Short mmCIF file of C-alpha atoms and ligand atoms in Angstrom, two decimals:
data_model
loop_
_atom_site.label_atom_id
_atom_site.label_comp_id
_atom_site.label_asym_id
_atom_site.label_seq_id
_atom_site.Cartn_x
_atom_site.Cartn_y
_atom_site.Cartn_z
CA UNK A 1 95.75 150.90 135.86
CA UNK A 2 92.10 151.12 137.00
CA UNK A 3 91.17 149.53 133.61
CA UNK A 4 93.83 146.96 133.58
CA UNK A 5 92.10 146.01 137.31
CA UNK A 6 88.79 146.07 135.49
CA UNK A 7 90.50 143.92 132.64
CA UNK A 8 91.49 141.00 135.00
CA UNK A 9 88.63 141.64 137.09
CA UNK A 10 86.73 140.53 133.88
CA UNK A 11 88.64 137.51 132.96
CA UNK A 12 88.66 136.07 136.36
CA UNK A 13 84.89 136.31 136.29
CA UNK A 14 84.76 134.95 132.70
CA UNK A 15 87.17 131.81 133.77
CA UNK A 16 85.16 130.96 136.65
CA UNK A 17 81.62 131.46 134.88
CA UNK A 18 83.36 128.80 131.98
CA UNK A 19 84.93 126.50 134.91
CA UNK A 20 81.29 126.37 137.05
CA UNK A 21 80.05 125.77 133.42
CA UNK A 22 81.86 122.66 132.67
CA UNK A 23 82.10 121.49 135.77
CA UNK A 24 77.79 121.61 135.71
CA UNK A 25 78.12 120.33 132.26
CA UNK A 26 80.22 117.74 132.81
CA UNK A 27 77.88 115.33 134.28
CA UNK A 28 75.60 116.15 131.61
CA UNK A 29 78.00 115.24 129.07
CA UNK A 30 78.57 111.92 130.52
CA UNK A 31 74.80 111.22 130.80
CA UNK A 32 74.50 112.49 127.13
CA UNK A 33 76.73 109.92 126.08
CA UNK A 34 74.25 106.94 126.29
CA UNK A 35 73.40 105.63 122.70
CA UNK A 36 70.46 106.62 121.55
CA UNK A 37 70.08 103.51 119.88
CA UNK A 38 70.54 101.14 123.31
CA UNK A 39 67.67 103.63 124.73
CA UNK A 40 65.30 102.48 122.01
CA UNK A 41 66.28 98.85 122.36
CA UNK A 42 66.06 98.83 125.64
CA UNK A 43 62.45 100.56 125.49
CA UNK A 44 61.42 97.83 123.18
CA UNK A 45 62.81 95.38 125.08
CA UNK A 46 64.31 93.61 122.47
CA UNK A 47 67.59 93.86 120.02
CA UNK A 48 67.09 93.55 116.14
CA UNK A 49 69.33 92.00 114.45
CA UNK A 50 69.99 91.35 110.59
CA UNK A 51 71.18 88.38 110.01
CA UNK A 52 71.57 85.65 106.42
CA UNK A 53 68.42 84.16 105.31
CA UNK A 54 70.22 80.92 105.29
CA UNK A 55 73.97 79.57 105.77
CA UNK A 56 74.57 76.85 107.73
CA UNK A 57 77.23 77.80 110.51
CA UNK A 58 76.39 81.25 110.14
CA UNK A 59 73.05 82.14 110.05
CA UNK A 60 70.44 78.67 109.96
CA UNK A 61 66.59 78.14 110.81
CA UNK A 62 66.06 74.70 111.37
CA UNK A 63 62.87 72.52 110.95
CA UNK A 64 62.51 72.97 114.51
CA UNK A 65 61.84 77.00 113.89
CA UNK A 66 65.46 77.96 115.61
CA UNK A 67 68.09 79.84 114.85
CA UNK A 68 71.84 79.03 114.87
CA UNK A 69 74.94 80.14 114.03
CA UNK A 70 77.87 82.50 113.94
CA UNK A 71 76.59 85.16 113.01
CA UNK A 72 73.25 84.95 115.07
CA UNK A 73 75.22 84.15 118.69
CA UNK A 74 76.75 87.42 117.45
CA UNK A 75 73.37 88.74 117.79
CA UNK A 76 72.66 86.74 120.98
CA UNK A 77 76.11 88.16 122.37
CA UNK A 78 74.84 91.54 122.42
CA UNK A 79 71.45 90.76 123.65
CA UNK A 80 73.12 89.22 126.44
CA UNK A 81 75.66 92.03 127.21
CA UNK A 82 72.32 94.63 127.37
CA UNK A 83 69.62 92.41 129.05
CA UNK A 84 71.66 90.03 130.73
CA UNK A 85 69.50 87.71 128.37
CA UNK A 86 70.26 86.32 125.06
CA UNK A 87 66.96 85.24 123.65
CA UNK A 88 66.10 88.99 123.65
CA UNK A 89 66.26 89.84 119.98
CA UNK A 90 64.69 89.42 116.62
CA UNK A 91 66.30 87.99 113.98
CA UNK A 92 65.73 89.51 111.00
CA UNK A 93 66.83 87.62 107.83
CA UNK A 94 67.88 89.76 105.24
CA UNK A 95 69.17 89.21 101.21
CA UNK A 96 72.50 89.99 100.43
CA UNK A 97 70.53 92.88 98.17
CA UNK A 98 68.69 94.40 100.76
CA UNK A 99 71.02 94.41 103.38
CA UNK A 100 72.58 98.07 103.91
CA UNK A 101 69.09 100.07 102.66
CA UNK A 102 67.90 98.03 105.36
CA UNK A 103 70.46 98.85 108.27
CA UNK A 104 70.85 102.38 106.96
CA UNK A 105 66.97 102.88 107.12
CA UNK A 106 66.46 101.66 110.49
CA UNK A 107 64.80 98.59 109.94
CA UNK A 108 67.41 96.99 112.23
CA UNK A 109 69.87 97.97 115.15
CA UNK A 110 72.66 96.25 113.95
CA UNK A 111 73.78 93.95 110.65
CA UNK A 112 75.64 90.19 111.18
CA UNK A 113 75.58 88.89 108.38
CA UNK A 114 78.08 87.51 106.58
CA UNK A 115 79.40 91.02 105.45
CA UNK A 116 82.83 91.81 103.97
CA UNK A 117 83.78 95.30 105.51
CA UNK A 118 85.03 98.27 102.13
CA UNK A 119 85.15 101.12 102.28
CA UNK A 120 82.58 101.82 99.78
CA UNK A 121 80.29 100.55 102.06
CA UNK A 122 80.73 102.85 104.91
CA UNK A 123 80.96 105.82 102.74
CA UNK A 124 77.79 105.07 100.94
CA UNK A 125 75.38 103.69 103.13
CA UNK A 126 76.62 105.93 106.58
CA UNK A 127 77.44 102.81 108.17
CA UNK A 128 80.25 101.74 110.32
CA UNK A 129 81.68 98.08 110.53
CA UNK A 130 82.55 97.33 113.96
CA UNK A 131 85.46 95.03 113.78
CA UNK A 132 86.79 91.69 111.90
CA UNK A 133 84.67 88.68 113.54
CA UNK A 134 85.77 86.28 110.75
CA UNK A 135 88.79 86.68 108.51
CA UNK A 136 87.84 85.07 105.00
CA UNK A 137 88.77 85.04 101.38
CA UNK A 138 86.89 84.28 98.58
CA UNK A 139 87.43 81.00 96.24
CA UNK A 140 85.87 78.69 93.78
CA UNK A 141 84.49 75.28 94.15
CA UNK A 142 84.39 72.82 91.11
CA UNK A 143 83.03 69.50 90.50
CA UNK A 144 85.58 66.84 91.24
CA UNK A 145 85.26 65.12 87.87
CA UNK A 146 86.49 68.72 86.36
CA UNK A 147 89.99 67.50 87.35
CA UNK A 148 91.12 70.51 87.63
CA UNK A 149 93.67 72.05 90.54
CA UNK A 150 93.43 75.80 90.80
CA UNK A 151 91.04 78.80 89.41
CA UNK A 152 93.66 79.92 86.68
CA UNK A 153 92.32 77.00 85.05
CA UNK A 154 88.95 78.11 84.72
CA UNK A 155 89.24 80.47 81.35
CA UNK A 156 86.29 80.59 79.18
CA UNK A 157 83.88 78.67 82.15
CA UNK A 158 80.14 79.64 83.09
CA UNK A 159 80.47 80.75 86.88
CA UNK A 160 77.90 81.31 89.29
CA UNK A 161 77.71 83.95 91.67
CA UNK A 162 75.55 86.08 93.60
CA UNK A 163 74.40 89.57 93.17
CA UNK A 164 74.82 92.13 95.68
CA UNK A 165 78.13 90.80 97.26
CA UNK A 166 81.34 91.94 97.27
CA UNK A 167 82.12 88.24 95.49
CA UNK A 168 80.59 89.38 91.77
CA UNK A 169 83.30 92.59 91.79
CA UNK A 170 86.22 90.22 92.86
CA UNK A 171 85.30 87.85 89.98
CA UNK A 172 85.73 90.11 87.46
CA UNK A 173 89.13 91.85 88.65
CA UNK A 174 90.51 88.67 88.97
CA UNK A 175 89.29 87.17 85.57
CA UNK A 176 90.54 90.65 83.96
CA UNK A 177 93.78 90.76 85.78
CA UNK A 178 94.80 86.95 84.85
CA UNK A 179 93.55 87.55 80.92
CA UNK A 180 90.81 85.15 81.50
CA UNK A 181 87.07 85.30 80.25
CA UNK A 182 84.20 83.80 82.49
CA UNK A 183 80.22 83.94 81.54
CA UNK A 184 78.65 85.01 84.98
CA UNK A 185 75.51 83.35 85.95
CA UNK A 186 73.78 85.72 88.59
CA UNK A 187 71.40 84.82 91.00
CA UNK A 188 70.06 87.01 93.53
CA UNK A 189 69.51 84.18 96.19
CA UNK A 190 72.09 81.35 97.56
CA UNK A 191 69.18 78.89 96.38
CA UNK A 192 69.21 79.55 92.85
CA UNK A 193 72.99 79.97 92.77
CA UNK A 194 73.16 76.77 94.40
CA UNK A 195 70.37 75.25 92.33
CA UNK A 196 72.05 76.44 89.00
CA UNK A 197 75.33 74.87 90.37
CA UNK A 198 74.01 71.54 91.58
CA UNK A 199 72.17 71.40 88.06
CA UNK A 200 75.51 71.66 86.02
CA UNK A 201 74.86 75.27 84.37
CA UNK A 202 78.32 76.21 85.72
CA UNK A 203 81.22 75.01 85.85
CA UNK A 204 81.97 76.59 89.12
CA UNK A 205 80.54 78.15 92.15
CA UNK A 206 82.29 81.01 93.46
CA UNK A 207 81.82 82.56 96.76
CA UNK A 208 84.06 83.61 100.56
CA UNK A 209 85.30 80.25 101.40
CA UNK A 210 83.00 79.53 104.66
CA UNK A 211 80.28 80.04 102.51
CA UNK A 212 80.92 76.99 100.20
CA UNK A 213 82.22 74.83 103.14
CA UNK A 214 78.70 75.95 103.86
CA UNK A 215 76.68 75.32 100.59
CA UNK A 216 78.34 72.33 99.96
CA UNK A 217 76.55 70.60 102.56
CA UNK A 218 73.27 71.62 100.45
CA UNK A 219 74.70 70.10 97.17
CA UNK A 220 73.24 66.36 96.28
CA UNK A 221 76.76 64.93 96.07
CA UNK A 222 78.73 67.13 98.47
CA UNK A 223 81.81 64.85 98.22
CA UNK A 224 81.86 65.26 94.38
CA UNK A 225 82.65 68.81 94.72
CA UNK A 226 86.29 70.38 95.61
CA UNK A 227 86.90 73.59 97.01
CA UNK A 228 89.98 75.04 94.86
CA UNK A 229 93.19 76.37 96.92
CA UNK A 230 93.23 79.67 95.50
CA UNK A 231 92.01 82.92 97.55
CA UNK A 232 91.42 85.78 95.38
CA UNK A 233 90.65 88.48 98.14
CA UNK A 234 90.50 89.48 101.48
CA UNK A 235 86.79 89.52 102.78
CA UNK A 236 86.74 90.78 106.64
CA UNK A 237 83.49 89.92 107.73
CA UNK A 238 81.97 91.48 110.78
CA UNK A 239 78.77 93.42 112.11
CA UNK A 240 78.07 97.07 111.07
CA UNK A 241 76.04 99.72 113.02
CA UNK A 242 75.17 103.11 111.37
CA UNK A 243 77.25 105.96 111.46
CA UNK A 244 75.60 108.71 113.42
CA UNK A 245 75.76 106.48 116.92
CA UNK A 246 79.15 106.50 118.32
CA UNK A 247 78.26 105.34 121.40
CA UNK A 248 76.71 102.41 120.05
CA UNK A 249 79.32 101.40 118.21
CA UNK A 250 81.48 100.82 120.98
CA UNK A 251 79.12 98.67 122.76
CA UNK A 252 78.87 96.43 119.62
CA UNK A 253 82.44 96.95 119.13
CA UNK A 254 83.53 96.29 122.84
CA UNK A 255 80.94 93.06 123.04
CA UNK A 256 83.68 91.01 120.09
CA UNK A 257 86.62 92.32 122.11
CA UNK A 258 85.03 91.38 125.12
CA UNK A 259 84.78 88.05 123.21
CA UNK A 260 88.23 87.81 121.94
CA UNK A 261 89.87 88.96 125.31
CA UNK A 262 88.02 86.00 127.58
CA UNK A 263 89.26 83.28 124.84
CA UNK A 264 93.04 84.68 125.32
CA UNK A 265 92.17 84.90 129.13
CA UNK A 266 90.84 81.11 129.11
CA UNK A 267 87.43 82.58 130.61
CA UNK A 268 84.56 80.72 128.92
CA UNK A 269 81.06 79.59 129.73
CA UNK A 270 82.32 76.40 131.47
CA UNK A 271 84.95 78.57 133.74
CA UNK A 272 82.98 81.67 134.10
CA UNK A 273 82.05 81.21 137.94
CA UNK A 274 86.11 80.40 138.74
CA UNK A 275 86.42 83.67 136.80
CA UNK A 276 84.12 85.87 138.95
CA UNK A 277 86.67 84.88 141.93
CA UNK A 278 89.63 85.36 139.81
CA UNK A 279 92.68 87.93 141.61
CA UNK A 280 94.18 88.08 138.02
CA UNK A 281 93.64 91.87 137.35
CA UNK A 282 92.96 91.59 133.43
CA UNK A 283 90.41 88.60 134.71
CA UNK A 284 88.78 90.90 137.38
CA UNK A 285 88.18 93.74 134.98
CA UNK A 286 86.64 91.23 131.97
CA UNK A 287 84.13 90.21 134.33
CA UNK A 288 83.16 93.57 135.99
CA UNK A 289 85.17 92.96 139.32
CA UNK A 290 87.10 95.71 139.11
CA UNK A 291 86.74 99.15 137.48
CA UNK A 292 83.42 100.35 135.79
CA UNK A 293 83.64 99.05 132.10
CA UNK A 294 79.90 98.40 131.36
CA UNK A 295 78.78 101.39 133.10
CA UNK A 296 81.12 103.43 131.10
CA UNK A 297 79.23 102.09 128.12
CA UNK A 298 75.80 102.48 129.60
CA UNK A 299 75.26 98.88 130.17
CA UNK A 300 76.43 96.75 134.14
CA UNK A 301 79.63 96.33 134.59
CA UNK A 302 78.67 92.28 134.14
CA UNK A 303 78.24 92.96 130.79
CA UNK A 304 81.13 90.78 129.43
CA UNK A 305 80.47 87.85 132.20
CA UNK A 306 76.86 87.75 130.82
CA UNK A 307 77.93 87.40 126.94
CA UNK A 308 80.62 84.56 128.06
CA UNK A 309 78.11 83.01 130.37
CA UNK A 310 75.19 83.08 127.61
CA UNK A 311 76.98 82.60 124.29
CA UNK A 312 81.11 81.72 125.31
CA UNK A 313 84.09 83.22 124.20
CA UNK A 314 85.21 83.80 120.59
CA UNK A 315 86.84 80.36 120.60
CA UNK A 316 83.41 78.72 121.70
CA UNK A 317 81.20 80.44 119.27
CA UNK A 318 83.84 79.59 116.57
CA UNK A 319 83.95 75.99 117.39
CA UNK A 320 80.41 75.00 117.81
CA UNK A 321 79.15 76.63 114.26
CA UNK A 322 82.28 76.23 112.10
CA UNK A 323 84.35 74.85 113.42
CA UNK A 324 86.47 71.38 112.74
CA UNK A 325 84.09 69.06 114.76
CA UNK A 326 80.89 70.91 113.22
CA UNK A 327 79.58 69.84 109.45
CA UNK A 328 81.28 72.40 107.88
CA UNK A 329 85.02 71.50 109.34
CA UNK A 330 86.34 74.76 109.23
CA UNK A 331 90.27 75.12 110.71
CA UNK A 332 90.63 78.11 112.55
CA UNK A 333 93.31 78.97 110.33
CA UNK A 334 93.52 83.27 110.32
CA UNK A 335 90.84 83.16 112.50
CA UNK A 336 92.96 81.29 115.38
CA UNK A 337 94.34 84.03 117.89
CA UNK A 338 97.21 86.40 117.45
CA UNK A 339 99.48 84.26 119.94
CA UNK A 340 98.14 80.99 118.49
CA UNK A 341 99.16 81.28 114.72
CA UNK A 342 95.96 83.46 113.62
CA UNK A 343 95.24 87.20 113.67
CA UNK A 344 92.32 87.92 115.97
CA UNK A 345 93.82 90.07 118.45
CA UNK A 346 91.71 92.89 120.46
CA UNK A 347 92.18 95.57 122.36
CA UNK A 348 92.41 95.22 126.13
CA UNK A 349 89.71 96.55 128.50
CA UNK A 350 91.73 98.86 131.06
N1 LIG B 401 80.97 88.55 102.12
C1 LIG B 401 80.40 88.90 100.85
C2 LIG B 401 79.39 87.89 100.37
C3 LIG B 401 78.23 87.79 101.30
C4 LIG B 401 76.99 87.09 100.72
O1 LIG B 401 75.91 87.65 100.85
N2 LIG B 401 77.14 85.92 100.15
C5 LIG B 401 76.03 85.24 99.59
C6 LIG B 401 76.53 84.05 98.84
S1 LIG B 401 76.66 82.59 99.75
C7 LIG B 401 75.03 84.90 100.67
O2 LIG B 401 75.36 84.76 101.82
N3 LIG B 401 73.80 84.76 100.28
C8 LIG B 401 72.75 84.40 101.15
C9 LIG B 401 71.47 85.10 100.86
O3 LIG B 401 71.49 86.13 100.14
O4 LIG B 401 70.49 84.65 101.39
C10 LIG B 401 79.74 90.26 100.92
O5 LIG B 401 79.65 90.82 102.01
O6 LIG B 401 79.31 90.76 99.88
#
């Protein structure tokens, strides 16, 4: 009996002793969960950012010395959604070759560039891709004077292609699984690819389709040159972060939601200030009027209002690089939202 007592006696104590220790921890806990990563940009005081050495729409320096693109408001996004200011980051420009080493190393903070996410990729480098900001697929352009109508009519031709991408290992399943030969010609920059191209050593360029909406522009003729109907792969590009910051990956992750959400919402940079006053609940919590969002990710709960303010919504960012009044004349196409024909569709912040 007097044991027993002593027993209970004991476990009461212990269950207190581990309830005052998690409640006393619990703050911690939350504290602890700042990114590490976010506390070193913010220290610098900038965000760096890996971006394409060159693609129009995506990732372009012009004469002028400044940057533009998809894939660099990306960067701009997230600059915005920490500082509240989107020229706050350096834009590193990066080969497709060097990439990875070079987001895996720590050279950068996070990679936008063009990227198709595999799995391969995560497991190999310790990296995490954050999300799908462009659906693409890869395909083939051809001169027009080829006359020819799709890729299964390409047997025996002198392709180029780039090393280093995703593109090279589709090529050769797809030549392989359709009986075809192809002689590769591998570059390790866009410029010699296109070079080689625009010089006739191959019969076709092969690449994800924004891409040669993209390097056609770059081509002497650019009307001479058709981009063939046939998509021979999935390539989901979107940013990556490494692997060992969860926390950071959800700010990176929650800043294209964030994105996605205000386009479906109709909040953009030209309605952001009706926004602020907005009574619609899933309005009020986008732009930090209700609930703590940003906080809860270590950033101000105007996080999202300052991304759609700087940069816009998805829709915006879309529009202005790629999109069908831009050079490159991209349709939305996939990339359109889930409830407009496409299949961008994120997550809700509640
Ligand atoms: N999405 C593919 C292809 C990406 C890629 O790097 N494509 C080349 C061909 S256009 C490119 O952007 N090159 C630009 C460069 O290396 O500067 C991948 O992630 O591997």
């Amino acid at each position: 009996m007097g044991r027993s007592l002593a027993n209970a006696a004991r476990r009461a104590l212990r269950d207190w002793i581990f309830l005052a220790a998690m409640l006393s921890l619990f703050p911690a806990a939350a504290a602890m969960a700042t990114s590490r990563t976010l506390l070193e940009v913010r220290e610098r005081g900038s965000l760096i950012c890996g971006v394409n050495e060159g693609l129009p729409g995506f990732s372009f320096l012009d004469e002028r010395g400044a940057w533009s693109g998809f894939d660099v408001d990306f960067c701009r996004a997230l600059a915005a959604a920490i500082f509240g200011d989107p020229a706050k980051v350096q834009l590193v420009p990066l080969s497709a070759d060097a990439r990875f080493k070079a987001l895996q190393d720590g050279k950068i903070d996070v990679l936008s560039r063009n990227s198709t996410w595999t799995m391969s990729r995560e497991t190999d480098f310790g990296l995490s891709f954050v999300g799908i900001t462009y659906y693409d697929g890869q395909g083939f352009m051809v001169p027009r004077a080829m006359r020819i109508n799709s890729a299964l009519e390409l047997d025996g031709a002198r392709i180029c292609v780039q090393s280093g991408t995703t593109t090279i290992d589709n090529l050769v399943d797809y030549f392989a699984s359709n009986n075809m030969r192809f002689e590769p010609v591998v570059s390790t920059s866009t410029d010699v690819a296109v070079r080689n191209y625009d010089a006739g050593l191959c019969s076709a360029l092969t690449s994800d389709l924004s891409q040669l909406y993209a390097l056609r522009l770059r081509l002497s003729k650019p009307s001479e040159h058709l981009i063939l109907p046939d998509v021979i792969s999935k390539e989901p590009l979107g940013p990556a972060v490494r692997k060992d910051d969860i926390e950071w990956l959800d700010i990176v992750k929650w800043v294209h939601f964030a994105m996605v959400n205000a386009e479906e919402l109709g909040v953009s940079s030209k309605t952001i200030a009706q926004a602020l006053r907005s009574q619609k609940p899933e309005v009020m919590r986008l732009v930090g009027a209700r609930g703590n969002f940003g906080e809860q990710l270590g950033l101000t709960n105007a996080w999202a209002a300052n991304v759609i303010r700087a940069v816009g919504n998805y829709g915006e960012v879309y529009d202005r690089n790629v999109g069908v009044k831009t050079k490159l004349g991209i349709p939305r196409g996939l990339n359109q939202l889930w409830n407009a024909g496409g299949i961008q569709y994120a997550p809700p912040i509640r």
